[in-house]
mmCIF file of C-alpha atoms in Angstrom:
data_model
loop_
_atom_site.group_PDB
_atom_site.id
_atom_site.type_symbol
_atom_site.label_atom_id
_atom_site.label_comp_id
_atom_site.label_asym_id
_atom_site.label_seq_id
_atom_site.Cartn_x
_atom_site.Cartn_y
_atom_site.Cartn_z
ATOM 1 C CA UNK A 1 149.823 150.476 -132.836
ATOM 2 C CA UNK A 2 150.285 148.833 -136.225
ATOM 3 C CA UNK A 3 154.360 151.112 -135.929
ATOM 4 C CA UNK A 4 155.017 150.078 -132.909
ATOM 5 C CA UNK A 5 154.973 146.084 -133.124
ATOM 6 C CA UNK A 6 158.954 145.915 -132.309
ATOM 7 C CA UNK A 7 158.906 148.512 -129.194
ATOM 8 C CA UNK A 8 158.434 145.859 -127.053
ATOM 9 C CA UNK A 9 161.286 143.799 -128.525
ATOM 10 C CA UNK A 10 164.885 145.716 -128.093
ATOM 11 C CA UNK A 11 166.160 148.066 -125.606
ATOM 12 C CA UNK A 12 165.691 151.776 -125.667
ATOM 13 C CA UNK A 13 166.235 154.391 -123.714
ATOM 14 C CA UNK A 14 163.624 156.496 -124.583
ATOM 15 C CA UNK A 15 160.760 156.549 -127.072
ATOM 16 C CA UNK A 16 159.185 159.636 -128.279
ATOM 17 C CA UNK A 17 156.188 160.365 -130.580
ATOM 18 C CA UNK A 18 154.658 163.680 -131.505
ATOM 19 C CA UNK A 19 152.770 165.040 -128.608
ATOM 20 C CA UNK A 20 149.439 165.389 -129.606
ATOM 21 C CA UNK A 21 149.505 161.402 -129.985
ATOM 22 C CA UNK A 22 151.689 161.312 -127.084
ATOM 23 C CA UNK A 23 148.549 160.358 -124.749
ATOM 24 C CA UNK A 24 147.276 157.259 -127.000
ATOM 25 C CA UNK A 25 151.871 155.959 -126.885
ATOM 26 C CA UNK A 26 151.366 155.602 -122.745
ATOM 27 C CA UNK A 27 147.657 153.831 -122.469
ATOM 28 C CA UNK A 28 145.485 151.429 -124.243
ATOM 29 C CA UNK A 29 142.307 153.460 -123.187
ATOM 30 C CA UNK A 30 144.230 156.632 -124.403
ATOM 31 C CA UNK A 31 144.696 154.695 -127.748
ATOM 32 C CA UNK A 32 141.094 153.501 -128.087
ATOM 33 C CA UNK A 33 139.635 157.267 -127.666
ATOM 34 C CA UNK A 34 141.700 158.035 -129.985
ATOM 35 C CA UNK A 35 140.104 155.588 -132.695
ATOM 36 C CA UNK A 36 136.830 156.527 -131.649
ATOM 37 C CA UNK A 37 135.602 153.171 -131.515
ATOM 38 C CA UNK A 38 132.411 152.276 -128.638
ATOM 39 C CA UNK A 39 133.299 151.077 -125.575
ATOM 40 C CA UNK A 40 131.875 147.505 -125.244
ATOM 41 C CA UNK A 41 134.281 147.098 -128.251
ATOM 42 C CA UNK A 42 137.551 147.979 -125.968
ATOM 43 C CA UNK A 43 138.401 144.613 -124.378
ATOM 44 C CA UNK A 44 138.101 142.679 -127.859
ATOM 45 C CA UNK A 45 140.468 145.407 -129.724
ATOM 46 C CA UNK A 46 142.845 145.860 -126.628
ATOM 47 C CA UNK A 47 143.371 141.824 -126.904
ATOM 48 C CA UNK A 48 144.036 142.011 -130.500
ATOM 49 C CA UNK A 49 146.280 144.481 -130.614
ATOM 50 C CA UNK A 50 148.417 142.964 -127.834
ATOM 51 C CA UNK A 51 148.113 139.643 -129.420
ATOM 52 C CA UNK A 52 148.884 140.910 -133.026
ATOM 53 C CA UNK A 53 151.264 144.136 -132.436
ATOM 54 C CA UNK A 54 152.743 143.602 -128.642
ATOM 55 C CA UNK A 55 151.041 146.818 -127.418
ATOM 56 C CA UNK A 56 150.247 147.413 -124.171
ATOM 57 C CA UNK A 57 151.097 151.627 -124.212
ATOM 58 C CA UNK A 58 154.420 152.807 -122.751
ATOM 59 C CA UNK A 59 153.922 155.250 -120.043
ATOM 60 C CA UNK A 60 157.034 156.695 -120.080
ATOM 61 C CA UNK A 61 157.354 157.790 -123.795
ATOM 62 C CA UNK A 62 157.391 161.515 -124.318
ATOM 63 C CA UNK A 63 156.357 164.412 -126.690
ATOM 64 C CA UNK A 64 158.136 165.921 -129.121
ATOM 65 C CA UNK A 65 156.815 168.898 -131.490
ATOM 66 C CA UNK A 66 157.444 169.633 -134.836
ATOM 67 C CA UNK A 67 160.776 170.506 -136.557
ATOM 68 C CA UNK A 68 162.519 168.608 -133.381
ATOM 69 C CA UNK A 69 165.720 167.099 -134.499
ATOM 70 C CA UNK A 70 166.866 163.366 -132.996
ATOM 71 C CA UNK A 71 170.778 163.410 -133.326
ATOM 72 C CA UNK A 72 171.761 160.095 -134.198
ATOM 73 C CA UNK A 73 175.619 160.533 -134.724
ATOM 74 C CA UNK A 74 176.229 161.477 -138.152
ATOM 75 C CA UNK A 75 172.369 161.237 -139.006
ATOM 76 C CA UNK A 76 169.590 163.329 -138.123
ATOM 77 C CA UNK A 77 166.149 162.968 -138.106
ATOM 78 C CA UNK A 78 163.555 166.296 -138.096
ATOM 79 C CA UNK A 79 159.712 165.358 -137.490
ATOM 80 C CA UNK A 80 157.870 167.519 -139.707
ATOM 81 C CA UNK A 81 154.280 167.315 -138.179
ATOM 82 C CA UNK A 82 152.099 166.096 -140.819
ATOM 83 C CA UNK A 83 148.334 165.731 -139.154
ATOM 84 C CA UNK A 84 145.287 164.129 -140.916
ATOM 85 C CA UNK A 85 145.649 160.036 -140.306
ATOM 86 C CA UNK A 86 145.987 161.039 -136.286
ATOM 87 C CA UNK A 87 146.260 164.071 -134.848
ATOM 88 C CA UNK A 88 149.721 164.074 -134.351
ATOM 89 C CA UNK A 89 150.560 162.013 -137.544
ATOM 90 C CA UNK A 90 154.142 163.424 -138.310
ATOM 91 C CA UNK A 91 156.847 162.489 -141.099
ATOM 92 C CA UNK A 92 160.369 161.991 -140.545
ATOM 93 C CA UNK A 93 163.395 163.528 -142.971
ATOM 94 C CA UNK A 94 166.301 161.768 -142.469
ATOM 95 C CA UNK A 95 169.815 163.691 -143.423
ATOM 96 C CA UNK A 96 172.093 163.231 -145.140
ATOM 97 C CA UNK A 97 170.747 160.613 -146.652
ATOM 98 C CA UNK A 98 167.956 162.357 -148.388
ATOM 99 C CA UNK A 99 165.199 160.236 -146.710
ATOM 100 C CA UNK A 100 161.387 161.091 -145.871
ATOM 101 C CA UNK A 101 159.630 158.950 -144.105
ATOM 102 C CA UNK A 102 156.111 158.955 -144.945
ATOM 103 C CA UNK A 103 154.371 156.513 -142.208
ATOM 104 C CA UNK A 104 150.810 156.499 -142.727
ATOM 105 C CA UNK A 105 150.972 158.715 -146.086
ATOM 106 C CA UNK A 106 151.495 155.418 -147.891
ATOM 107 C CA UNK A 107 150.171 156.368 -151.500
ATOM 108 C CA UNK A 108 148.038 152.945 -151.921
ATOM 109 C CA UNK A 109 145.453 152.483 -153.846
ATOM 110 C CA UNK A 110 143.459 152.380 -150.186
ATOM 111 C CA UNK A 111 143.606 156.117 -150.390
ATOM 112 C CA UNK A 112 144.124 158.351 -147.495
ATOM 113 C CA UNK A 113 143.089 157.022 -144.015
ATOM 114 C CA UNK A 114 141.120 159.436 -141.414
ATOM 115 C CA UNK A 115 138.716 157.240 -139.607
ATOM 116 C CA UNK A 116 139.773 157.851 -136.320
ATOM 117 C CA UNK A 117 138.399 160.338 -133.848
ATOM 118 C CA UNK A 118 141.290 162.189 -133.658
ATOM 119 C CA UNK A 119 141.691 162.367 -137.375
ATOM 120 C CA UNK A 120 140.737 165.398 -140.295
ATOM 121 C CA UNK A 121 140.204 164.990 -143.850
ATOM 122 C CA UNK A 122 140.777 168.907 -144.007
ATOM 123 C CA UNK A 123 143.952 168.311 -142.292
ATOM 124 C CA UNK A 124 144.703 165.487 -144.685
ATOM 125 C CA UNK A 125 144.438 167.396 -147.689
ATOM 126 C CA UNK A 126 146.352 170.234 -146.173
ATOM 127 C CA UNK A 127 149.216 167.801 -145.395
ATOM 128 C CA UNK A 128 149.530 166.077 -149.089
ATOM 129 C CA UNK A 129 149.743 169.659 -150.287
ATOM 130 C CA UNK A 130 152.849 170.503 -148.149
ATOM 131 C CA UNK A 131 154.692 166.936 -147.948
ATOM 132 C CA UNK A 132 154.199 167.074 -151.921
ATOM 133 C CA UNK A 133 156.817 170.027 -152.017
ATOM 134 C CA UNK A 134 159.612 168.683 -149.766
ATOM 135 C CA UNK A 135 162.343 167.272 -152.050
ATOM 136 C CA UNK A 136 164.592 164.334 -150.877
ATOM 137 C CA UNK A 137 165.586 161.374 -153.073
ATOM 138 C CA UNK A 138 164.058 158.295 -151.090
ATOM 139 C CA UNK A 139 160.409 158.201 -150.187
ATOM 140 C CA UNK A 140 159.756 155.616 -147.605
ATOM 141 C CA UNK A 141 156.090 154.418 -147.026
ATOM 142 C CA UNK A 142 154.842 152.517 -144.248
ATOM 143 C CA UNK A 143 152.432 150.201 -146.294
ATOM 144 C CA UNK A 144 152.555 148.050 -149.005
ATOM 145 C CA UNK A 145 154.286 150.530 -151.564
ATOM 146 C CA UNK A 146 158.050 150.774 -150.253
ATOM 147 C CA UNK A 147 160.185 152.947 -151.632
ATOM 148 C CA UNK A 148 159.411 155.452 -153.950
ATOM 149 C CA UNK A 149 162.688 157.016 -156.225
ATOM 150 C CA UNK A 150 162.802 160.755 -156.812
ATOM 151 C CA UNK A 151 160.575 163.359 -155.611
ATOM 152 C CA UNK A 152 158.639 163.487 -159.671
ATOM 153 C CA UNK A 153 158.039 159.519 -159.301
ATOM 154 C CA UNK A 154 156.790 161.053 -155.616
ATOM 155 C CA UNK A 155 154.468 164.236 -156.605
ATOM 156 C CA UNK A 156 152.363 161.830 -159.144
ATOM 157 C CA UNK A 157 152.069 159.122 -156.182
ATOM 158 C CA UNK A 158 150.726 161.530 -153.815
ATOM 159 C CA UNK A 159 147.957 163.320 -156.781
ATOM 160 C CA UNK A 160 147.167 159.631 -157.271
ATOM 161 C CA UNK A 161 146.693 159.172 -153.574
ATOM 162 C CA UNK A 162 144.357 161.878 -153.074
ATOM 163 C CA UNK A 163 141.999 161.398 -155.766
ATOM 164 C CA UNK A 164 140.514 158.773 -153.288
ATOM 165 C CA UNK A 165 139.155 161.408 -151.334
ATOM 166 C CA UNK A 166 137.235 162.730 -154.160
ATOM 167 C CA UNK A 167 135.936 159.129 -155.506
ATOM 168 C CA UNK A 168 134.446 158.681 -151.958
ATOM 169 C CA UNK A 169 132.822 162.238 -151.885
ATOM 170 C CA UNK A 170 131.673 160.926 -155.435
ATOM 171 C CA UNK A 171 130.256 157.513 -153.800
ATOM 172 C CA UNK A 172 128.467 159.621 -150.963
ATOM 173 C CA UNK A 173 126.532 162.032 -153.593
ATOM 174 C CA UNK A 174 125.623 158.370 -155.805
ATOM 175 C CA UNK A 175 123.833 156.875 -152.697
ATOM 176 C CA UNK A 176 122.163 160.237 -151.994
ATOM 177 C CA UNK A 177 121.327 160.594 -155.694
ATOM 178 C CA UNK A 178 117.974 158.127 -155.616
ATOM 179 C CA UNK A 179 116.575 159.911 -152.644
ATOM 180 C CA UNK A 180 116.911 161.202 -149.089
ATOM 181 C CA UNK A 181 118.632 158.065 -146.417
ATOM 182 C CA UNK A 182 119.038 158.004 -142.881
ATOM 183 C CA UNK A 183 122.329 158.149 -142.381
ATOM 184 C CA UNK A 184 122.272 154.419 -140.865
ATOM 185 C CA UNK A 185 121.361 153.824 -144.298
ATOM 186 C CA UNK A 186 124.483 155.577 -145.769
ATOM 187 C CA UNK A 187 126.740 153.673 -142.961
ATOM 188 C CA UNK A 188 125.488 150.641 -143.928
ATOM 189 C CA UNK A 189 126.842 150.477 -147.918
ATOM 190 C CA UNK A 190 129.769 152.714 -146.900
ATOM 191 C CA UNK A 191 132.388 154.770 -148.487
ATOM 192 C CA UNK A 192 135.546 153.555 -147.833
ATOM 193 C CA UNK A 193 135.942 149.613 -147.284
ATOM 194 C CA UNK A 194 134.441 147.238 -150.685
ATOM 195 C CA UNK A 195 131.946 145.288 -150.288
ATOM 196 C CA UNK A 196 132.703 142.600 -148.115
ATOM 197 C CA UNK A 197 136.047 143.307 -146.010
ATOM 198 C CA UNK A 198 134.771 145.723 -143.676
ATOM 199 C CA UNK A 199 136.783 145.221 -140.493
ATOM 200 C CA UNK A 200 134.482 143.724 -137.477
ATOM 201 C CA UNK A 201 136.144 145.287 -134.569
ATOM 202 C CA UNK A 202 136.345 149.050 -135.839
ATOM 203 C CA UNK A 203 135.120 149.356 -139.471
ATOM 204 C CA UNK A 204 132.022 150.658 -138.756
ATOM 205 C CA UNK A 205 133.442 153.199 -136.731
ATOM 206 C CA UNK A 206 135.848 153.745 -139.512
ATOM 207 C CA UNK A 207 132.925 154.339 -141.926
ATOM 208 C CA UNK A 208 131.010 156.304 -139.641
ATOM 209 C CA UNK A 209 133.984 159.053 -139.085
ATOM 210 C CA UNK A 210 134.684 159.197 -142.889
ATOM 211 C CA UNK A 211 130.950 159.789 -143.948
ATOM 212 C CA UNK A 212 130.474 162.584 -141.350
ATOM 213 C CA UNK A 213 134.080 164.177 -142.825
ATOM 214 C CA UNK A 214 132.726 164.398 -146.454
ATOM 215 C CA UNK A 215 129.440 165.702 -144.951
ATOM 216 C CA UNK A 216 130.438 168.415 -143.165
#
């Protein structure tokens, strides 16, 4: 939702995401399945994300698959399906400009995000393995970080990046370190969000997807 604020704002033709996302693109009740969050939550979220990011879904949008190429006259952009945020979470290498676009890989501090239904840690970790190999001299992130220079500058981000998956796997085995807890008990300290800025409308659910990743 958060990428596609300025859909609604110029003129296209046509709009295309990957297709395993391609459902949540054409319907707001597509798009809340796909976060996973309960259902007596749907008509608060749907508001704020028309009221915040101008989505409404698109029902005309199609699929495209990986290693599709957009021809944009003289430039050309590849999706290179990277799952793990969503299930059809893709980057975008841009020629011949030597440009990957990361999206949702945005090597903050945050970590890596998979608290949606439809995301996978395993697929997560299997994605910053490959996307760490693919050279190109502009890294574009989605959040917060911008551009990063040069694919060395690039590989360090992304080990950086990860090692939040392992400091909340260490956070889970702390709180299970006094003594056995329900895992209400677990969802209620939490492993990804601080103290204190837990989202209301879906960072519970957020919580509760991450917790049952690193347990499984």
């Amino acid at each position: 939702e958060d990428h596609a604020a300025g859909v609604s704002g110029v003129q296209w033709s046509e709009l295309s995401v990957h297709q395993a996302d391609l459902a949540a693109l054409r319907s707001m009740d597509d798009l809340m399945l796909l976060y996973g969050i309960p259902e007596a939550q749907w008509p608060e979220m749907s508001a704020m994300l028309r009221e915040r990011f101008f989505f409404d879904g698109w029902p005309s949008a199609t699929g495209l698959a990986d290693g599709d190429v957009i021809d944009l006259g003289g430039v050309t952009v590849r999706l290179i399906h990277a799952p793990g945020h969503t299930s059809g979470h893709s980057v975008y290498r841009v020629e011949p400009d030597g440009v990957l676009v990361l999206g949702d890989i945005d090597l903050t501090g945050f970590g890596p995000y998979y608290g949606d239904a439809s995301s996978s840690l395993e697929d997560f970790e299997t994605t910053l393995a490959k996307v760490r190999e693919i050279e190109a001299a502009h890294y574009v992130t989605f959040h917060h970080k911008g551009v990063v220079e040069g694919h060395a500058a690039f590989a360090a981000a992304v080990d950086s990046y990860a090692t939040a998956i392992q400091r909340r796997t260490d956070d889970l085995l702390a709180l299970l370190a006094g003594g056995p807890q329900t895992f209400d008990q677990l969802l209620a300290t939490g492993i990804v969000y601080r103290a204190g800025t837990r989202p209301p409308l879906f960072g519970e659910s957020v919580e509760r997807h991450s917790i049952e990743r690193h347990l499984a």
